[in-house]
Coordinates of C-alpha atoms in Angstrom, one line a residue:
Chain I
M1 CA 100.5 58.1 151.9
S2 CA 101.6 61.7 152.1
D3 CA 105.3 60.7 151.8
A4 CA 104.6 58.3 148.9
V5 CA 106.9 59.1 146.0
L6 CA 105.3 56.6 143.7
T7 CA 101.8 55.4 143.7
A8 CA 100.6 52.9 141.0
V9 CA 97.1 51.5 141.3
G10 CA 95.6 48.8 139.1
I11 CA 98.1 49.2 136.3
T12 CA 97.2 47.0 133.3
K13 CA 99.0 46.8 130.0
S14 CA 98.4 44.7 126.9
F15 CA 100.2 44.4 123.6
L16 CA 98.9 43.2 120.3
S17 CA 100.9 40.3 119.0
G18 CA 99.5 39.5 115.6
E19 CA 95.8 39.0 116.1
R20 CA 96.4 38.0 119.8
T21 CA 96.2 40.4 122.7
L22 CA 99.0 39.7 125.1
T23 CA 98.3 41.0 128.6
V24 CA 101.7 41.8 130.3
L25 CA 100.6 43.6 133.4
R26 CA 97.4 42.7 135.3
G27 CA 96.3 45.2 137.9
V28 CA 99.7 46.1 139.4
D29 CA 99.6 48.0 142.7
L30 CA 102.8 49.5 144.0
T31 CA 103.5 52.3 146.5
V32 CA 107.1 53.4 147.2
K33 CA 107.9 55.9 150.0
S34 CA 110.6 58.5 150.1
G35 CA 114.0 57.0 150.9
E36 CA 112.6 53.4 150.6
S37 CA 114.2 50.8 148.4
V38 CA 112.1 48.2 146.6
S39 CA 113.1 45.3 144.4
I40 CA 111.2 43.4 141.8
R41 CA 112.3 40.0 140.7
G42 CA 110.8 37.7 138.1
E43 CA 111.7 35.5 135.1
S44 CA 112.4 37.0 131.7
G45 CA 109.2 38.2 129.9
S46 CA 107.2 38.5 133.2
G47 CA 106.7 42.2 132.6
K48 CA 109.3 43.8 134.9
S49 CA 110.8 46.1 132.4
T50 CA 107.4 47.1 131.0
L51 CA 106.3 48.0 134.5
L52 CA 109.4 50.1 135.0
H53 CA 108.8 52.0 131.7
L54 CA 105.2 52.6 132.8
L55 CA 106.4 53.8 136.2
A56 CA 108.9 56.1 134.4
G57 CA 106.1 57.6 132.4
L58 CA 107.7 56.4 129.2
D59 CA 104.7 54.4 128.2
S60 CA 101.0 54.6 129.0
C61 CA 98.9 52.0 130.7
D62 CA 95.6 50.6 129.5
A63 CA 94.0 50.9 132.9
G64 CA 95.0 52.1 136.4
T65 CA 96.5 55.3 137.7
L66 CA 100.0 56.5 138.3
H67 CA 101.0 59.3 140.6
W68 CA 104.5 60.9 141.1
A69 CA 104.6 62.4 144.6
G70 CA 100.8 62.6 144.6
S71 CA 100.6 64.3 141.2
P72 CA 99.2 62.6 138.1
R73 CA 101.6 64.7 135.9
T74 CA 104.1 62.1 134.6
N75 CA 105.2 63.8 131.4
A76 CA 108.7 64.4 130.0
A77 CA 109.0 67.9 131.4
R78 CA 108.6 66.7 134.9
R79 CA 110.6 63.4 134.4
S80 CA 114.0 65.0 134.3
A81 CA 113.5 66.6 137.7
F82 CA 111.6 63.8 139.4
L83 CA 113.3 60.6 138.5
G84 CA 116.6 59.1 137.4
M85 CA 117.0 55.9 135.5
V86 CA 119.8 53.3 135.4
F87 CA 119.7 50.7 132.6
Q88 CA 121.3 47.3 132.0
S89 CA 123.2 48.6 129.0
F90 CA 124.4 51.9 130.7
Y91 CA 123.4 54.0 127.7
L92 CA 126.1 56.6 128.1
M93 CA 126.7 59.1 125.3
P94 CA 129.8 57.8 123.6
E95 CA 130.8 61.3 122.5
L96 CA 130.9 62.7 126.0
N97 CA 133.4 62.0 128.7
G98 CA 132.4 60.8 132.2
L99 CA 131.9 64.3 133.6
D100 CA 129.9 65.5 130.6
N101 CA 127.7 62.4 130.7
V102 CA 126.8 63.2 134.3
L103 CA 126.3 66.9 133.5
M104 CA 124.0 66.0 130.6
A105 CA 121.2 65.4 133.1
A106 CA 121.6 69.0 134.4
R107 CA 122.1 70.3 130.9
M108 CA 118.7 68.9 129.8
R109 CA 117.1 71.0 132.6
G110 CA 118.9 74.0 131.2
R111 CA 121.2 74.4 134.3
V112 CA 124.9 74.0 134.0
G113 CA 126.9 76.3 136.2
R114 CA 129.6 76.1 138.8
R115 CA 127.2 74.5 141.3
E116 CA 126.2 71.7 138.8
R117 CA 129.8 71.1 137.9
D118 CA 130.8 70.8 141.5
R119 CA 127.9 68.4 142.1
A120 CA 128.8 66.3 139.1
Q121 CA 132.5 66.1 140.3
D122 CA 131.2 65.2 143.8
L123 CA 129.0 62.4 142.5
L124 CA 131.9 61.0 140.4
Q125 CA 134.0 61.1 143.5
R126 CA 131.3 59.2 145.5
V127 CA 131.1 56.5 142.8
G128 CA 134.9 56.3 142.8
L129 CA 135.6 57.8 139.4
A130 CA 136.9 61.3 140.2
E131 CA 140.2 60.4 138.5
R132 CA 138.5 59.2 135.3
A133 CA 136.1 62.0 134.8
D134 CA 137.6 63.0 131.5
H135 CA 137.6 59.5 130.0
I136 CA 135.1 58.7 127.3
P137 CA 132.9 55.6 127.9
A138 CA 134.9 53.6 125.4
K139 CA 137.9 53.9 127.7
L140 CA 136.0 52.8 130.8
S141 CA 135.2 49.3 132.0
G142 CA 131.6 48.0 132.3
G143 CA 131.5 48.6 136.0
E144 CA 132.9 52.1 135.6
R145 CA 130.4 52.9 132.9
Q146 CA 127.5 51.8 135.2
R147 CA 128.9 53.9 138.0
V148 CA 128.9 56.9 135.7
A149 CA 125.3 56.1 134.8
V150 CA 124.4 56.0 138.5
A151 CA 126.0 59.4 139.0
R152 CA 124.1 60.7 136.1
A153 CA 120.8 59.3 137.4
L154 CA 121.4 61.1 140.7
M155 CA 122.6 64.4 139.2
N156 CA 119.3 66.3 139.4
Q157 CA 118.6 65.1 142.9
P158 CA 115.6 63.0 141.9
Q159 CA 113.0 61.7 144.3
L160 CA 112.9 58.4 142.6
L161 CA 115.5 56.2 141.1
L162 CA 114.5 53.4 138.7
A163 CA 117.1 50.7 138.0
D164 CA 116.4 48.2 135.3
E165 CA 118.7 45.2 135.8
P166 CA 121.7 47.4 136.4
T167 CA 124.1 44.5 137.0
G168 CA 122.9 42.4 134.0
N169 CA 126.0 43.2 131.9
L170 CA 128.5 43.1 134.8
D171 CA 130.4 40.3 136.5
E172 CA 129.3 39.2 140.0
K173 CA 131.8 41.2 141.9
T174 CA 131.4 44.4 140.0
G175 CA 127.6 43.9 140.1
D176 CA 127.7 43.6 143.9
T177 CA 129.7 46.9 144.1
V178 CA 127.2 48.7 141.9
I179 CA 124.2 47.5 143.9
E180 CA 126.0 48.5 147.2
L181 CA 126.7 51.9 145.7
L182 CA 123.0 52.3 144.5
L183 CA 121.6 51.4 147.9
A184 CA 124.1 53.5 149.8
L185 CA 123.5 56.6 147.6
S186 CA 119.7 56.0 147.8
R187 CA 119.8 55.9 151.6
E188 CA 122.3 58.8 151.8
T189 CA 120.3 61.1 149.5
G190 CA 116.8 59.9 150.6
T191 CA 116.0 58.9 147.1
A192 CA 113.4 56.1 146.7
L193 CA 114.8 53.2 144.7
V194 CA 112.9 50.7 142.5
L195 CA 115.4 47.9 141.5
V196 CA 114.4 45.4 138.9
T197 CA 116.8 42.4 139.1
H198 CA 117.2 38.7 138.5
N199 CA 119.6 38.4 141.4
L200 CA 118.1 37.2 144.7
A201 CA 121.2 38.3 146.6
H202 CA 120.8 41.8 145.3
A203 CA 117.0 41.8 145.8
V204 CA 117.2 40.9 149.5
K205 CA 119.3 43.9 150.2
T206 CA 116.3 46.3 149.6
D207 CA 113.7 47.3 152.2
R208 CA 110.9 45.5 150.4
Q209 CA 110.8 42.8 147.8
F210 CA 108.3 41.9 145.1
E211 CA 108.0 39.2 142.6
M212 CA 106.4 39.5 139.2
H213 CA 104.8 36.4 137.7
E214 CA 102.7 36.5 134.5
G215 CA 102.0 40.2 135.0
V216 CA 101.0 40.0 138.6
L217 CA 103.1 41.7 141.2
S218 CA 103.1 40.1 144.6
P219 CA 105.1 41.0 147.8
V220 CA 107.6 38.5 149.0
A221 CA 106.8 37.5 152.5
G222 CA 109.4 36.8 155.1
R223 CA 111.9 39.6 155.5
Chain E
M1 CA 123.7 76.8 125.3
P2 CA 120.6 74.6 124.7
W3 CA 121.4 71.0 125.3
S4 CA 120.3 70.1 121.7
L5 CA 123.0 72.4 120.3
Y6 CA 125.6 71.1 122.8
L7 CA 124.9 67.5 121.9
A8 CA 124.8 68.3 118.2
L9 CA 128.3 69.8 118.5
K10 CA 129.5 66.9 120.5
Q11 CA 128.1 64.3 118.1
L12 CA 129.7 66.1 115.1
F13 CA 133.0 66.7 116.8
P14 CA 133.2 63.9 119.4
A15 CA 135.7 64.1 122.3
G16 CA 138.8 61.9 121.8
K17 CA 138.4 61.6 118.0
R18 CA 140.8 63.5 115.9
F19 CA 139.0 63.1 112.6
P20 CA 135.2 63.0 112.6
F21 CA 134.9 61.0 109.4
F22 CA 131.1 61.2 108.8
T23 CA 131.1 64.9 109.6
A24 CA 134.1 65.5 107.3
I25 CA 132.5 63.7 104.4
S26 CA 129.2 65.6 104.8
M27 CA 131.0 68.9 105.0
A28 CA 133.2 68.1 102.1
G29 CA 130.2 67.7 99.8
V30 CA 128.8 71.1 100.8
M31 CA 132.3 72.6 100.6
L32 CA 132.9 71.4 97.1
G33 CA 129.5 72.6 95.9
V34 CA 129.9 76.0 97.4
A35 CA 133.5 76.3 96.1
L36 CA 132.4 75.4 92.6
L37 CA 129.6 77.9 92.7
I38 CA 131.9 80.6 94.0
V39 CA 134.5 80.0 91.3
S40 CA 132.0 79.6 88.5
I41 CA 129.8 82.6 89.4
S42 CA 132.9 84.7 90.1
V43 CA 134.4 83.9 86.6
M44 CA 131.0 84.5 85.0
G45 CA 130.8 87.8 87.0
G46 CA 134.3 88.6 85.9
F47 CA 133.5 88.0 82.2
G48 CA 130.4 90.2 82.7
R49 CA 132.3 92.9 84.4
E50 CA 135.1 92.9 81.8
I51 CA 132.5 93.1 79.0
R52 CA 130.8 96.0 80.8
R53 CA 134.1 97.7 81.4
M54 CA 135.1 97.2 77.8
I55 CA 131.9 98.6 76.5
V56 CA 132.0 101.7 78.8
E57 CA 135.7 102.3 78.1
T58 CA 135.4 102.0 74.3
Q59 CA 132.0 103.6 73.8
G60 CA 131.6 105.9 76.8
D61 CA 128.9 105.7 79.4
L62 CA 126.3 106.7 76.8
Q63 CA 126.3 107.5 73.1
V64 CA 124.3 110.1 71.2
R65 CA 123.7 109.0 67.7
A66 CA 122.1 110.8 64.7
G67 CA 119.8 109.1 62.3
T68 CA 122.3 109.9 59.5
Y69 CA 124.9 112.4 60.6
L70 CA 125.0 115.8 62.4
V71 CA 126.5 119.0 61.1
N72 CA 125.9 121.4 64.0
V73 CA 128.5 119.5 66.0
E74 CA 129.4 122.2 68.5
A75 CA 125.8 123.2 69.3
V76 CA 124.8 119.6 70.0
A77 CA 128.0 119.1 72.0
E78 CA 127.2 122.2 74.1
V79 CA 123.7 120.8 74.9
I80 CA 125.1 117.5 75.9
A81 CA 127.9 119.0 78.0
G82 CA 125.3 121.2 79.8
T83 CA 123.2 118.3 80.9
P84 CA 123.7 117.4 84.6
G85 CA 125.8 114.4 85.2
V86 CA 127.9 114.8 82.0
T87 CA 131.6 115.3 82.5
G88 CA 133.0 114.8 78.9
V89 CA 131.8 114.8 75.3
S90 CA 133.7 113.7 72.3
P91 CA 132.4 113.5 68.7
F92 CA 133.0 110.5 66.5
A93 CA 132.5 109.3 62.9
E94 CA 132.7 105.6 62.0
G95 CA 132.5 103.2 59.2
V96 CA 134.0 100.2 57.5
V97 CA 137.0 100.5 55.3
M98 CA 139.4 98.3 53.4
L99 CA 142.9 98.3 54.8
Q100 CA 145.9 96.9 52.9
H101 CA 149.5 96.3 53.9
N102 CA 152.0 94.0 52.2
N103 CA 149.2 93.1 49.8
L104 CA 147.2 91.7 52.7
P105 CA 143.7 93.1 52.9
A106 CA 141.5 93.7 56.0
F107 CA 138.1 95.2 56.6
P108 CA 138.2 96.9 60.0
A109 CA 135.8 99.4 61.6
L110 CA 137.4 102.8 61.3
Q111 CA 136.8 105.2 64.1
G112 CA 137.4 108.9 63.6
I113 CA 138.1 110.5 66.9
D114 CA 138.6 114.0 68.2
V115 CA 142.2 113.7 69.5
E116 CA 141.8 116.8 71.7
R117 CA 138.7 115.5 73.5
I118 CA 138.8 111.7 73.3
N119 CA 140.6 111.3 76.6
D120 CA 137.9 113.2 78.4
V121 CA 135.6 110.2 77.6
I122 CA 137.6 107.1 76.7
P123 CA 141.0 106.3 78.4
L124 CA 142.6 105.4 75.1
N125 CA 146.1 106.1 76.3
R126 CA 145.7 103.2 78.7
Y127 CA 145.4 100.8 75.7
I128 CA 148.3 102.1 73.5
R129 CA 150.9 99.3 73.6
A130 CA 153.4 100.9 71.0
G131 CA 153.7 104.4 69.7
T132 CA 151.6 107.2 71.2
L133 CA 148.2 108.7 70.7
A134 CA 149.8 112.2 70.7
N135 CA 151.3 111.4 67.3
L136 CA 148.0 110.7 65.7
D137 CA 147.3 113.3 62.9
D138 CA 145.5 113.4 59.6
D139 CA 148.1 111.3 57.9
S140 CA 148.4 108.6 60.4
I141 CA 146.5 105.7 61.9
I142 CA 146.5 103.6 65.1
L143 CA 145.9 99.8 64.6
S144 CA 144.6 97.3 67.0
S145 CA 147.1 94.7 68.0
R146 CA 145.8 91.6 66.4
L147 CA 145.0 93.4 63.2
A148 CA 148.6 94.8 63.1
Y149 CA 150.0 91.4 63.7
A150 CA 147.8 89.9 60.9
L151 CA 148.9 92.5 58.5
G152 CA 152.5 92.4 59.6
A153 CA 152.4 96.2 60.3
R154 CA 154.2 98.0 63.1
V155 CA 154.8 101.5 64.2
G156 CA 156.3 103.3 61.2
S157 CA 154.7 101.1 58.6
Y158 CA 152.3 102.6 56.0
V159 CA 148.9 101.1 55.3
E160 CA 146.5 101.9 52.4
V161 CA 142.9 102.8 53.2
Y162 CA 140.0 102.4 50.7
S163 CA 136.7 103.9 51.8
P164 CA 133.2 103.2 50.3
L165 CA 133.3 106.8 48.9
L166 CA 136.5 105.9 47.0
L167 CA 134.7 103.0 45.4
E168 CA 131.7 105.2 44.5
K169 CA 134.1 107.6 42.7
I170 CA 135.8 104.8 40.9
K171 CA 132.4 103.6 39.7
A172 CA 131.9 107.1 38.3
D173 CA 135.1 106.7 36.3
E174 CA 137.1 109.1 38.5
I175 CA 140.6 108.2 39.3
M176 CA 141.1 108.1 43.0
L177 CA 144.1 106.8 44.9
P178 CA 143.8 105.2 48.3
R179 CA 145.0 107.1 51.4
E180 CA 148.3 106.1 52.6
L181 CA 148.6 106.5 56.4
E182 CA 151.5 105.9 58.7
V183 CA 151.0 103.6 61.7
V184 CA 151.8 105.7 64.8
G185 CA 150.4 103.4 67.4
V186 CA 149.3 99.9 68.2
M187 CA 146.6 99.5 70.8
E188 CA 145.4 96.4 72.7
I189 CA 142.1 96.5 74.6
G190 CA 142.2 92.8 75.7
H191 CA 139.2 91.7 73.8
Q192 CA 139.9 89.5 70.8
S193 CA 137.2 90.8 68.5
L194 CA 138.0 94.5 69.2
D195 CA 141.7 93.8 69.0
S196 CA 141.2 92.3 65.5
S197 CA 138.9 94.9 64.0
V198 CA 139.3 98.5 65.2
V199 CA 141.5 101.2 63.8
L200 CA 141.6 104.9 64.8
V201 CA 142.1 108.0 62.7
T202 CA 141.5 111.6 63.3
L203 CA 137.9 112.8 63.0
R204 CA 139.0 115.1 60.1
R205 CA 140.5 112.1 58.2
M206 CA 137.3 110.0 58.7
Q207 CA 135.1 112.9 57.6
E208 CA 137.2 113.2 54.4
L209 CA 137.2 109.4 53.8
Y210 CA 133.4 109.2 54.2
G211 CA 132.6 112.6 52.6
L212 CA 130.9 113.9 55.8
G213 CA 132.2 117.5 55.5
E214 CA 132.0 118.8 59.0
G215 CA 129.5 116.2 60.1
V216 CA 129.8 113.5 62.7
H217 CA 127.8 110.3 63.4
G218 CA 127.5 110.9 67.1
F219 CA 129.1 111.6 70.4
S220 CA 130.6 109.5 73.1
V221 CA 129.6 110.8 76.5
K222 CA 131.4 110.4 79.9
L223 CA 129.3 110.7 83.1
A224 CA 130.2 111.6 86.6
A225 CA 130.9 108.7 89.0
G226 CA 127.6 107.5 90.3
A227 CA 125.4 109.1 87.7
D228 CA 122.7 106.9 86.3
P229 CA 123.3 106.4 82.5
D230 CA 119.6 105.7 81.9
A231 CA 118.5 108.9 83.7
V232 CA 121.0 111.1 81.9
A233 CA 120.0 109.5 78.6
R234 CA 116.3 110.4 79.3
A235 CA 117.3 114.0 80.2
L236 CA 119.3 114.2 76.9
N237 CA 116.4 112.9 74.9
Q238 CA 114.2 115.7 76.2
R239 CA 116.8 118.4 75.3
L240 CA 118.3 117.1 72.0
P241 CA 115.2 117.4 69.6
A242 CA 115.5 121.2 70.0
V243 CA 119.0 121.3 68.4
A244 CA 119.2 117.9 66.5
P245 CA 116.0 116.2 65.5
R246 CA 116.1 112.4 65.1
T247 CA 119.1 112.3 67.4
Y248 CA 118.9 109.9 70.4
A249 CA 120.9 109.2 73.5
R250 CA 121.2 105.6 74.7
S251 CA 123.0 104.4 77.7
W252 CA 125.6 101.7 77.3
M253 CA 123.3 99.2 79.0
D254 CA 120.5 100.1 76.6
S255 CA 122.7 100.0 73.5
N256 CA 123.9 96.5 74.5
E257 CA 120.7 95.2 76.1
D258 CA 120.6 91.9 74.1
F259 CA 124.2 91.1 74.7
L260 CA 124.0 91.9 78.4
F261 CA 120.8 89.8 78.7
V262 CA 122.7 86.8 77.2
V263 CA 125.6 87.3 79.6
Q264 CA 123.2 87.5 82.6
L265 CA 121.2 84.5 81.3
E266 CA 124.4 82.4 81.0
K267 CA 125.3 83.3 84.6
N268 CA 121.8 82.4 85.8
M269 CA 121.8 79.1 84.0
I270 CA 125.2 78.2 85.5
F271 CA 124.0 79.2 88.9
F272 CA 120.8 77.1 88.5
L273 CA 122.8 74.0 87.3
L274 CA 125.5 74.2 89.9
I275 CA 123.1 74.7 92.8
F276 CA 122.2 71.0 92.2
I277 CA 125.7 70.1 93.4
I278 CA 124.7 71.5 96.8
V279 CA 121.3 69.7 96.6
V280 CA 123.2 66.4 96.0
A281 CA 125.6 67.3 98.9
A282 CA 122.5 67.9 101.0
F283 CA 121.3 64.4 100.2
S284 CA 124.6 63.2 101.5
V285 CA 124.0 65.2 104.7
T286 CA 120.5 63.6 105.0
S287 CA 122.0 60.2 104.5
S288 CA 124.7 60.5 107.1
L289 CA 122.3 61.9 109.6
L290 CA 119.8 59.1 109.0
I291 CA 122.6 56.7 109.6
A292 CA 123.3 58.6 112.8
V293 CA 119.7 58.3 113.9
V294 CA 119.8 54.5 113.3
R295 CA 123.2 54.1 115.1
K296 CA 122.0 56.2 118.0
T297 CA 118.5 54.9 118.4
R298 CA 119.1 53.8 122.0
E299 CA 120.7 57.1 122.9
I300 CA 117.7 58.9 121.4
G301 CA 115.5 56.7 123.6
L302 CA 117.7 57.6 126.6
L303 CA 117.2 61.3 125.9
G304 CA 113.5 60.7 126.0
A305 CA 113.9 58.8 129.2
M306 CA 115.9 61.6 130.7
G307 CA 113.1 64.1 130.0
G308 CA 114.2 65.4 126.6
R309 CA 111.2 66.8 124.7
T310 CA 110.5 65.6 121.2
R311 CA 111.1 69.0 119.7
D312 CA 114.5 69.2 121.3
I313 CA 115.5 65.8 120.1
A314 CA 114.5 66.9 116.5
L315 CA 116.3 70.2 117.0
C316 CA 119.5 68.3 117.8
F317 CA 119.6 66.9 114.3
C318 CA 118.5 70.2 112.7
W319 CA 121.5 71.8 114.5
Q320 CA 123.8 69.2 113.1
A321 CA 122.6 69.9 109.6
L322 CA 123.0 73.6 110.2
I323 CA 126.5 73.2 111.6
I324 CA 127.5 71.0 108.6
G325 CA 126.0 73.6 106.3
V326 CA 127.7 76.6 108.0
T327 CA 131.1 74.9 108.3
G328 CA 130.9 73.4 104.8
T329 CA 129.9 76.7 103.3
A330 CA 132.7 78.5 105.2
A331 CA 135.2 76.0 104.0
G332 CA 133.7 76.2 100.4
V333 CA 134.1 80.0 100.4
G334 CA 137.7 79.6 101.6
L335 CA 138.5 77.0 98.9
G336 CA 136.7 79.0 96.3
Q337 CA 138.7 82.1 97.1
L338 CA 141.9 80.1 97.1
V339 CA 141.2 78.7 93.6
L340 CA 140.2 82.2 92.4
H341 CA 143.4 83.7 93.8
N342 CA 145.4 81.2 91.9
R343 CA 143.1 80.9 88.9
N344 CA 145.6 82.2 86.4
H345 CA 148.3 79.8 87.6
I346 CA 145.8 76.9 87.4
I347 CA 144.7 77.9 83.9
A348 CA 148.2 78.4 82.7
T349 CA 149.2 75.0 84.0
F350 CA 146.1 73.4 82.5
T351 CA 146.5 75.0 79.1
K352 CA 150.2 74.2 79.1
L353 CA 149.4 70.5 79.8
T354 CA 146.7 70.4 77.1
G355 CA 148.4 72.8 74.6
S356 CA 145.4 75.0 74.5
E357 CA 146.9 78.4 75.4
E358 CA 146.0 79.9 72.1
A359 CA 142.5 78.6 72.1
L360 CA 141.9 80.2 75.5
V361 CA 142.7 83.6 74.1
R362 CA 141.0 83.0 70.8
F363 CA 137.7 81.7 72.1
Y364 CA 137.4 83.3 75.5
E365 CA 138.8 86.6 74.3
F366 CA 140.6 87.5 77.5
S367 CA 144.3 86.9 78.2
N368 CA 143.7 86.5 81.9
L369 CA 140.7 84.8 83.5
P370 CA 138.6 87.6 85.0
A371 CA 136.8 87.1 88.3
H372 CA 134.4 89.2 90.2
L373 CA 131.9 88.1 92.9
S374 CA 129.3 90.7 93.8
S375 CA 128.2 90.8 97.4
Q376 CA 124.7 89.9 96.2
D377 CA 125.9 86.7 94.5
F378 CA 128.1 85.9 97.5
W379 CA 125.2 86.1 100.0
L380 CA 122.9 84.3 97.7
I381 CA 125.3 81.4 97.4
V382 CA 126.0 81.3 101.2
G383 CA 122.3 81.7 102.1
L384 CA 121.1 79.0 99.7
A385 CA 123.9 76.5 100.7
I386 CA 123.1 76.9 104.4
T387 CA 119.4 76.8 103.8
I388 CA 119.5 73.7 101.6
S389 CA 121.9 71.9 104.1
T390 CA 119.7 72.8 107.0
L391 CA 116.6 71.5 105.2
A392 CA 118.6 68.2 104.7
G393 CA 118.4 67.7 108.5
L394 CA 114.5 67.8 108.6
L395 CA 114.0 64.1 107.5
P396 CA 116.5 62.7 110.1
A397 CA 115.1 65.1 112.7
W398 CA 111.6 63.9 112.0
R399 CA 112.7 60.2 112.2
A400 CA 114.4 60.9 115.5
A401 CA 111.4 62.7 116.9
R402 CA 109.1 59.9 115.9
L403 CA 111.1 57.3 118.0
E404 CA 109.2 56.3 121.1
P405 CA 111.7 56.2 124.0
V406 CA 110.4 52.7 125.1
E407 CA 110.8 51.2 121.6
A408 CA 114.2 53.0 121.2
L409 CA 115.5 51.7 124.5
R410 CA 114.4 48.1 123.6
S411 CA 116.1 48.2 120.2
E412 CA 119.3 46.2 119.8

C-alpha cells in the first residue's frame, strides 16, 4: 500500500431529498496505485460523479476515510498540487486562450515562469494543439477544448488524474482520441487515472474496471 | 501577480474581445459620477476662490476699523506698519452718497482712498478699464462699470454728489450745492454687485463730504505672502488699544465669516448630493458583477476544484470592482478636466442657444465661469469614488465565495 496514491475506505454519502434520505454511496472501497488507470462505469444517478467529487476532496463523506498518498489532508491547498481534473463540459475559462488556460493551473499555485511556460507549451504540443495555443475556447472544437483541459489537468504534474465522463460531449471518434491521449499521458507521466465513463470500449482500456450500482462499487471480473 | 488579480483583469478585458461591454457600462457610471463631481466642485471652488480673491483685493488682507472714526491717522498707521507680517497700509473713509447724472440718481458706496498708498494694499490699477487712477484728484471720481453704464456716464462726464452732511445742512436752512466731480476713470472688478455700487474719490474729498476733518474710518492692510491674517489681526489687537481705543483689526475671513460659511456650506451640500451619483454607479457595478457570478458559476466551481481558496475567489471579484473603480475614476477625472478646460465655450454655446447670456452675468456675477479644484477636494473625490466602487464588489465576492464547488460544477 506504500505506493497507493488514493485510498478510500468505507465511503458513505447520503443526501436529503425533501423528508427522505437518499443514500448515494454505500461503503465504497477503492485503492489506486501510482501510474495505474481505473475506470468506473454505471448508469446515470448511480453515484459515479458523487464518488469522484468525494475523491477530489470537493465534498465530505458521511462515513469512511480518504487518503491522498497516505495523508488524510485533502483540502484545497493540497488539491492543486496533488490532482488534476477533467470534466465532461471542459470548463475552460472563456476569457483565456489555450496556453493561458493551461498555465492557469500553475498560476493558482503562484508559479508562472519560463519553466512553467515551456511545460505548458510542451503539454499543448503533446495534445496536438501547439499551433492553436493562442486561440480562445470559443474558437476551438469540442475535442480541442477537451485536449486543452487534459493539458491543464496535467500542468502541475499531479499524482492523480480524475476524469468525469470526459467524452460525454464529444463524438465517438474524437472521444476515442481523447481517451487514448489520457491513457497515454497517464502512463507516460506515471499519473494515476480514475476515469468515470458510460462507454464500455473506453473502460476496458484501463488497468482495472469497476462498476457502480445503487451506490455500491464492485470490481468487474474477467480482464 | 496573484492569480485572483490576473483572472480579474482577464475577465474585465477578455482576450479576443475589442469592446468589453459590461466593463465599459460599469466604468461609464463611475466615470460620469466622478466627472460631474470634479466639474461641480471645481466650479464651486472657483466661485469660492473668486469671492475670496475679490474680498482680499478690494478690502485688503485685513481691515482695521474704528468704532466711529480715527483722527491720529499717522500714529495708528505707524503701529500697523510696524507689526510683523504687514507690508502695506492705506487709510480709507467710506459712506453712502447720492450720485446724479443726466437726472438719473444712484446711491453707491463712496470710498475715499489715499491715492499715494492705495496700490500698496489693493491692486486698483488692474481694474481700471477706462481713464487712469493717476488722474484721480479732489475734483474727480472713478465709477464702477455697471454704475457708469446705468447713469450713462463716461470718462470726461461730470456727476453730482450729495452727501448726508449736505442734507443735514439743508435741514438747517443752509444753502449747499452738490459737489460736481469729473469722471476720470471707470473700473470693473468682475463682480456684479461691486461693479454696480462702488465709486472712488480721494480721501480728502470723502473727509470733506462726510465732515470727518482729518479723520478716517479705518485702514486696509496688506500682508506678506504666507502671513496668517488671523495671527496678524491678533497681534494688532494687542497693540492698537495703546494708540486708538475701540479700534479693532479683523482678517478678511473674520469679516466675511457668515458669507464664507454659506459658500462652504453650498459646496459641501453639492458634494454630498453628487456623491450619490457614484453610489448609484456602484450599484451598477454590484449588479454587473452579480450577473458575472451567475454567468460564471461553473467556472467559479472549477476554480475551487483546481485548488482555489475561497478568499482568493472572493478577492477576484473585489479586484474587478477595484479596477472598475480606478479606471472609471481615472476616466472621470480626464472627462471632468476636459469639460472644465472647455467650460467657457460650453457655457457660451448653451447660453447662446437658450438666450441667457445676460442672466448668467446678472445672477452669477462673473463674466467667465471660474473653476478651481483644491488638491484636498481632488483626492477626496478620487478616494471616495474608488472606495465606494470597491465596496460594490463585496456582495458579488461574498456570493462567489459562498458557492460550493460541487454545487457550482453541477449547475447548468
